[in-house]
Every structure is written in structure tokens, then in C-alpha cells.
JSON list of C-alpha atoms in Angstrom, two decimals:
[
{"chain": "A", "resi": 6, "resn": "MET", "atom": "CA", "xyz": [12.38, -9.24, -16.87]},
{"chain": "A", "resi": 7, "resn": "GLU", "atom": "CA", "xyz": [11.51, -12.02, -14.35]},
{"chain": "A", "resi": 8, "resn": "TRP", "atom": "CA", "xyz": [8.32, -12.54, -12.56]},
{"chain": "A", "resi": 9, "resn": "PRO", "atom": "CA", "xyz": [9.63, -11.13, -9.10]},
{"chain": "A", "resi": 10, "resn": "HIS", "atom": "CA", "xyz": [10.71, -8.00, -10.89]},
{"chain": "A", "resi": 11, "resn": "LEU", "atom": "CA", "xyz": [7.46, -7.51, -12.80]},
{"chain": "A", "resi": 12, "resn": "ALA", "atom": "CA", "xyz": [5.50, -7.96, -9.43]},
{"chain": "A", "resi": 13, "resn": "LEU", "atom": "CA", "xyz": [7.73, -5.46, -7.85]},
{"chain": "A", "resi": 14, "resn": "LEU", "atom": "CA", "xyz": [7.42, -3.18, -10.47]},
{"chain": "A", "resi": 15, "resn": "ALA", "atom": "CA", "xyz": [3.46, -3.33, -10.48]},
{"chain": "A", "resi": 16, "resn": "LEU", "atom": "CA", "xyz": [3.22, -2.78, -6.96]},
{"chain": "A", "resi": 17, "resn": "ALA", "atom": "CA", "xyz": [5.42, 0.16, -7.14]},
{"chain": "A", "resi": 18, "resn": "LEU", "atom": "CA", "xyz": [3.39, 1.62, -9.81]},
{"chain": "A", "resi": 19, "resn": "VAL", "atom": "CA", "xyz": [0.23, 1.12, -7.94]},
{"chain": "A", "resi": 20, "resn": "GLN", "atom": "CA", "xyz": [1.97, 2.83, -5.01]},
{"chain": "A", "resi": 21, "resn": "LEU", "atom": "CA", "xyz": [2.96, 5.65, -6.97]},
{"chain": "A", "resi": 22, "resn": "VAL", "atom": "CA", "xyz": [-0.52, 6.27, -8.35]},
{"chain": "A", "resi": 23, "resn": "ASP", "atom": "CA", "xyz": [-1.89, 6.13, -4.69]},
{"chain": "A", "resi": 24, "resn": "ALA", "atom": "CA", "xyz": [0.60, 8.59, -3.58]},
{"chain": "A", "resi": 25, "resn": "VAL", "atom": "CA", "xyz": [-0.40, 11.08, -6.49]},
{"chain": "A", "resi": 26, "resn": "LEU", "atom": "CA", "xyz": [-4.02, 10.41, -5.49]},
{"chain": "A", "resi": 27, "resn": "SER", "atom": "CA", "xyz": [-3.13, 11.20, -1.81]},
{"chain": "A", "resi": 28, "resn": "LEU", "atom": "CA", "xyz": [-1.39, 14.54, -2.60]},
{"chain": "A", "resi": 29, "resn": "ARG", "atom": "CA", "xyz": [-4.53, 16.64, -2.80]},
{"chain": "A", "resi": 30, "resn": "PRO", "atom": "CA", "xyz": [-6.84, 13.74, -1.81]},
{"chain": "A", "resi": 31, "resn": "VAL", "atom": "CA", "xyz": [-9.74, 13.05, -4.60]},
{"chain": "A", "resi": 32, "resn": "ASP", "atom": "CA", "xyz": [-13.07, 12.61, -3.29]},
{"chain": "A", "resi": 33, "resn": "PHE", "atom": "CA", "xyz": [-12.91, 8.70, -2.66]},
{"chain": "A", "resi": 34, "resn": "VAL", "atom": "CA", "xyz": [-9.57, 8.95, -0.79]},
{"chain": "A", "resi": 35, "resn": "ARG", "atom": "CA", "xyz": [-10.82, 11.85, 1.41]},
{"chain": "A", "resi": 36, "resn": "ASP", "atom": "CA", "xyz": [-14.00, 9.84, 2.32]},
{"chain": "A", "resi": 37, "resn": "CYS", "atom": "CA", "xyz": [-11.93, 6.77, 3.05]},
{"chain": "A", "resi": 38, "resn": "LEU", "atom": "CA", "xyz": [-9.49, 8.80, 5.56]},
{"chain": "A", "resi": 39, "resn": "THR", "atom": "CA", "xyz": [-12.50, 10.58, 7.01]},
{"chain": "A", "resi": 40, "resn": "ASP", "atom": "CA", "xyz": [-14.22, 7.40, 7.59]},
{"chain": "A", "resi": 41, "resn": "VAL", "atom": "CA", "xyz": [-11.65, 5.62, 9.50]},
{"chain": "A", "resi": 42, "resn": "GLY", "atom": "CA", "xyz": [-11.08, 8.65, 11.34]},
{"chain": "A", "resi": 43, "resn": "LEU", "atom": "CA", "xyz": [-7.41, 9.25, 10.20]},
{"chain": "A", "resi": 44, "resn": "PRO", "atom": "CA", "xyz": [-6.52, 12.95, 11.87]},
{"chain": "A", "resi": 45, "resn": "ARG", "atom": "CA", "xyz": [-6.05, 15.34, 8.96]},
{"chain": "A", "resi": 46, "resn": "ARG", "atom": "CA", "xyz": [-2.67, 16.36, 10.36]},
{"chain": "A", "resi": 47, "resn": "TRP", "atom": "CA", "xyz": [-1.38, 12.83, 9.27]},
{"chain": "A", "resi": 48, "resn": "TRP", "atom": "CA", "xyz": [-2.81, 13.17, 5.75]},
{"chain": "A", "resi": 49, "resn": "PRO", "atom": "CA", "xyz": [0.24, 14.79, 4.33]},
{"chain": "A", "resi": 50, "resn": "LEU", "atom": "CA", "xyz": [2.55, 11.87, 5.49]},
{"chain": "A", "resi": 51, "resn": "LEU", "atom": "CA", "xyz": [0.67, 9.38, 3.09]},
{"chain": "A", "resi": 52, "resn": "PRO", "atom": "CA", "xyz": [2.10, 10.55, -0.04]},
{"chain": "A", "resi": 53, "resn": "VAL", "atom": "CA", "xyz": [5.60, 10.46, 1.39]},
{"chain": "A", "resi": 54, "resn": "VAL", "atom": "CA", "xyz": [4.92, 7.02, 2.86]},
{"chain": "A", "resi": 55, "resn": "LYS", "atom": "CA", "xyz": [3.59, 5.60, -0.32]},
{"chain": "A", "resi": 56, "resn": "THR", "atom": "CA", "xyz": [6.34, 7.28, -2.67]},
{"chain": "A", "resi": 57, "resn": "ALA", "atom": "CA", "xyz": [8.94, 5.72, -0.07]},
{"chain": "A", "resi": 58, "resn": "SER", "atom": "CA", "xyz": [7.40, 2.31, -0.38]},
{"chain": "A", "resi": 59, "resn": "ALA", "atom": "CA", "xyz": [7.64, 2.60, -4.15]},
{"chain": "A", "resi": 60, "resn": "ALA", "atom": "CA", "xyz": [11.02, 3.55, -4.03]},
{"chain": "A", "resi": 61, "resn": "GLY", "atom": "CA", "xyz": [11.87, 0.48, -1.88]},
{"chain": "A", "resi": 62, "resn": "LEU", "atom": "CA", "xyz": [10.16, -1.73, -4.09]},
{"chain": "A", "resi": 63, "resn": "LEU", "atom": "CA", "xyz": [11.98, -0.47, -7.30]},
{"chain": "A", "resi": 64, "resn": "ALA", "atom": "CA", "xyz": [15.45, -0.64, -5.49]},
{"chain": "A", "resi": 65, "resn": "GLY", "atom": "CA", "xyz": [14.58, -4.22, -4.37]},
{"chain": "A", "resi": 66, "resn": "ILE", "atom": "CA", "xyz": [14.26, -5.17, -7.86]},
{"chain": "A", "resi": 67, "resn": "ARG", "atom": "CA", "xyz": [18.35, -4.97, -7.60]},
{"chain": "A", "resi": 68, "resn": "TRP", "atom": "CA", "xyz": [18.43, -5.79, -3.84]},
{"chain": "A", "resi": 69, "resn": "GLN", "atom": "CA", "xyz": [16.15, -8.50, -2.89]},
{"chain": "A", "resi": 70, "resn": "PRO", "atom": "CA", "xyz": [16.47, -7.96, 0.99]},
{"chain": "A", "resi": 71, "resn": "LEU", "atom": "CA", "xyz": [14.83, -4.68, 0.30]},
{"chain": "A", "resi": 72, "resn": "ALA", "atom": "CA", "xyz": [12.04, -6.01, -1.89]},
{"chain": "A", "resi": 73, "resn": "VAL", "atom": "CA", "xyz": [11.32, -8.41, 1.23]},
{"chain": "A", "resi": 74, "resn": "LEU", "atom": "CA", "xyz": [11.51, -5.66, 3.83]},
{"chain": "A", "resi": 75, "resn": "THR", "atom": "CA", "xyz": [9.24, -3.13, 1.71]},
{"chain": "A", "resi": 76, "resn": "SER", "atom": "CA", "xyz": [6.65, -5.87, 0.84]},
{"chain": "A", "resi": 77, "resn": "ALA", "atom": "CA", "xyz": [6.37, -7.02, 4.48]},
{"chain": "A", "resi": 78, "resn": "ALA", "atom": "CA", "xyz": [6.06, -3.54, 5.59]},
{"chain": "A", "resi": 79, "resn": "LEU", "atom": "CA", "xyz": [3.23, -2.86, 3.26]},
{"chain": "A", "resi": 80, "resn": "VAL", "atom": "CA", "xyz": [1.30, -6.09, 4.22]},
{"chain": "A", "resi": 81, "resn": "LEU", "atom": "CA", "xyz": [1.71, -4.51, 7.83]},
{"chain": "A", "resi": 82, "resn": "TYR", "atom": "CA", "xyz": [0.57, -1.18, 6.45]},
{"chain": "A", "resi": 83, "resn": "PHE", "atom": "CA", "xyz": [-2.81, -2.79, 4.83]},
{"chain": "A", "resi": 84, "resn": "LEU", "atom": "CA", "xyz": [-3.17, -5.03, 7.87]},
{"chain": "A", "resi": 85, "resn": "LEU", "atom": "CA", "xyz": [-3.36, -1.81, 10.11]},
{"chain": "A", "resi": 86, "resn": "ALA", "atom": "CA", "xyz": [-5.67, -0.09, 7.40]},
{"chain": "A", "resi": 87, "resn": "ILE", "atom": "CA", "xyz": [-8.14, -2.98, 7.64]},
{"chain": "A", "resi": 88, "resn": "GLY", "atom": "CA", "xyz": [-7.92, -2.66, 11.33]},
{"chain": "A", "resi": 89, "resn": "ALA", "atom": "CA", "xyz": [-8.66, 0.78, 11.22]},
{"chain": "A", "resi": 90, "resn": "HIS", "atom": "CA", "xyz": [-11.73, 0.05, 8.95]},
{"chain": "A", "resi": 91, "resn": "VAL", "atom": "CA", "xyz": [-13.04, -2.79, 11.09]},
{"chain": "A", "resi": 92, "resn": "ARG", "atom": "CA", "xyz": [-12.62, -0.33, 14.29]},
{"chain": "A", "resi": 93, "resn": "ALA", "atom": "CA", "xyz": [-14.53, 2.64, 12.25]},
{"chain": "A", "resi": 94, "resn": "ARG", "atom": "CA", "xyz": [-17.22, 0.09, 11.46]},
{"chain": "A", "resi": 95, "resn": "ASP", "atom": "CA", "xyz": [-16.53, 0.89, 7.79]},
{"chain": "A", "resi": 96, "resn": "PHE", "atom": "CA", "xyz": [-17.42, -2.42, 6.15]},
{"chain": "A", "resi": 97, "resn": "GLY", "atom": "CA", "xyz": [-17.92, -1.11, 2.57]},
{"chain": "A", "resi": 98, "resn": "ARG", "atom": "CA", "xyz": [-16.09, -0.89, -0.70]},
{"chain": "A", "resi": 99, "resn": "ASN", "atom": "CA", "xyz": [-13.13, 0.83, 1.19]},
{"chain": "A", "resi": 100, "resn": "LEU", "atom": "CA", "xyz": [-12.50, -2.22, 3.37]},
{"chain": "A", "resi": 101, "resn": "PHE", "atom": "CA", "xyz": [-13.59, -5.01, 0.97]},
{"chain": "A", "resi": 102, "resn": "LEU", "atom": "CA", "xyz": [-11.98, -3.83, -2.16]},
{"chain": "A", "resi": 103, "resn": "ASN", "atom": "CA", "xyz": [-9.45, -1.28, -1.61]},
{"chain": "A", "resi": 104, "resn": "ALA", "atom": "CA", "xyz": [-7.58, -2.26, 1.84]},
{"chain": "A", "resi": 105, "resn": "SER", "atom": "CA", "xyz": [-8.35, -6.08, 1.53]},
{"chain": "A", "resi": 106, "resn": "GLY", "atom": "CA", "xyz": [-7.31, -6.06, -2.35]},
{"chain": "A", "resi": 107, "resn": "MET", "atom": "CA", "xyz": [-4.18, -4.25, -1.61]},
{"chain": "A", "resi": 108, "resn": "LEU", "atom": "CA", "xyz": [-3.53, -6.62, 1.10]},
{"chain": "A", "resi": 109, "resn": "VAL", "atom": "CA", "xyz": [-3.82, -9.56, -1.20]},
{"chain": "A", "resi": 110, "resn": "LEU", "atom": "CA", "xyz": [-1.66, -8.03, -3.88]},
{"chain": "A", "resi": 111, "resn": "CYS", "atom": "CA", "xyz": [1.05, -7.13, -0.99]},
{"chain": "A", "resi": 112, "resn": "VAL", "atom": "CA", "xyz": [0.97, -10.74, 0.21]},
{"chain": "A", "resi": 113, "resn": "ALA", "atom": "CA", "xyz": [1.39, -12.10, -3.31]},
{"chain": "A", "resi": 114, "resn": "VAL", "atom": "CA", "xyz": [4.23, -9.90, -3.91]},
{"chain": "A", "resi": 115, "resn": "LEU", "atom": "CA", "xyz": [5.75, -10.96, -0.79]},
{"chain": "A", "resi": 116, "resn": "VAL", "atom": "CA", "xyz": [5.51, -14.71, -1.52]},
{"chain": "A", "resi": 117, "resn": "ILE", "atom": "CA", "xyz": [6.83, -14.25, -5.07]},
{"chain": "A", "resi": 118, "resn": "THR", "atom": "CA", "xyz": [9.76, -12.19, -3.79]},
{"chain": "A", "resi": 119, "resn": "LEU", "atom": "CA", "xyz": [10.57, -14.70, -1.13]},
{"chain": "A", "resi": 120, "resn": "ALA", "atom": "CA", "xyz": [10.26, -17.37, -3.59]},
{"chain": "A", "resi": 121, "resn": "ALA", "atom": "CA", "xyz": [12.79, -15.89, -5.83]}
]
């Protein structure tokens, strides 16, 4: 398996784990969503979006334009997440480790995919 495919697979696995954790949000996920003020009625959408992104990344292994589109969408998603943390003045672990770390990972996957 080539580097771009491994990167897509790794990010897809991260998204799937995150989707599972969001089904019935574990404490740290629930705290994060509450801290940024995401309305509870939107919470059920998160596992759907995260699972769809994982599916897009996995399908992108076979069709690169979908990998690029999905990776770019995830970059936008995490930029918006960082914006939500900043707006809520949530400058702790959720911002610097979770959202920013995921943004770096998504940008790296996007760059690797574009370079392939």
C-alpha cells in the first residue's frame, strides 16, 4: 500500500473511532460539545458526518478526487471547530490537542493526497 493510501486509511480510522465515541458521547466528547455551545439537537448529526467522512476517505483510495474533496472538507470542518473553541474561549485541551491536532492531521493527509 502506498503512502497516500495509508494516510487516507489512518484518517478514516480516526474518523470512525470519533464517530463511535459520538454515538452516545463519552464524558470528554460531551464536555467538549457543551463547552463550545453546540446545540444538543445537532449532536446526532456528528456520527453521521464523521462516518460519511470515513467512507469518503476510504473510497478516495480508489478515486483520488474524492480523497481530495473529503480531506479538504475535513480541513474546513476542523477550522470551524477551532473557531468554535476560540469563540467560546475554550483554550484548553479541546482546542490545542484535539481540534488543532486533527487540523494538522487533515492538512497533512490533504497535502499527501494532492502530491500523489
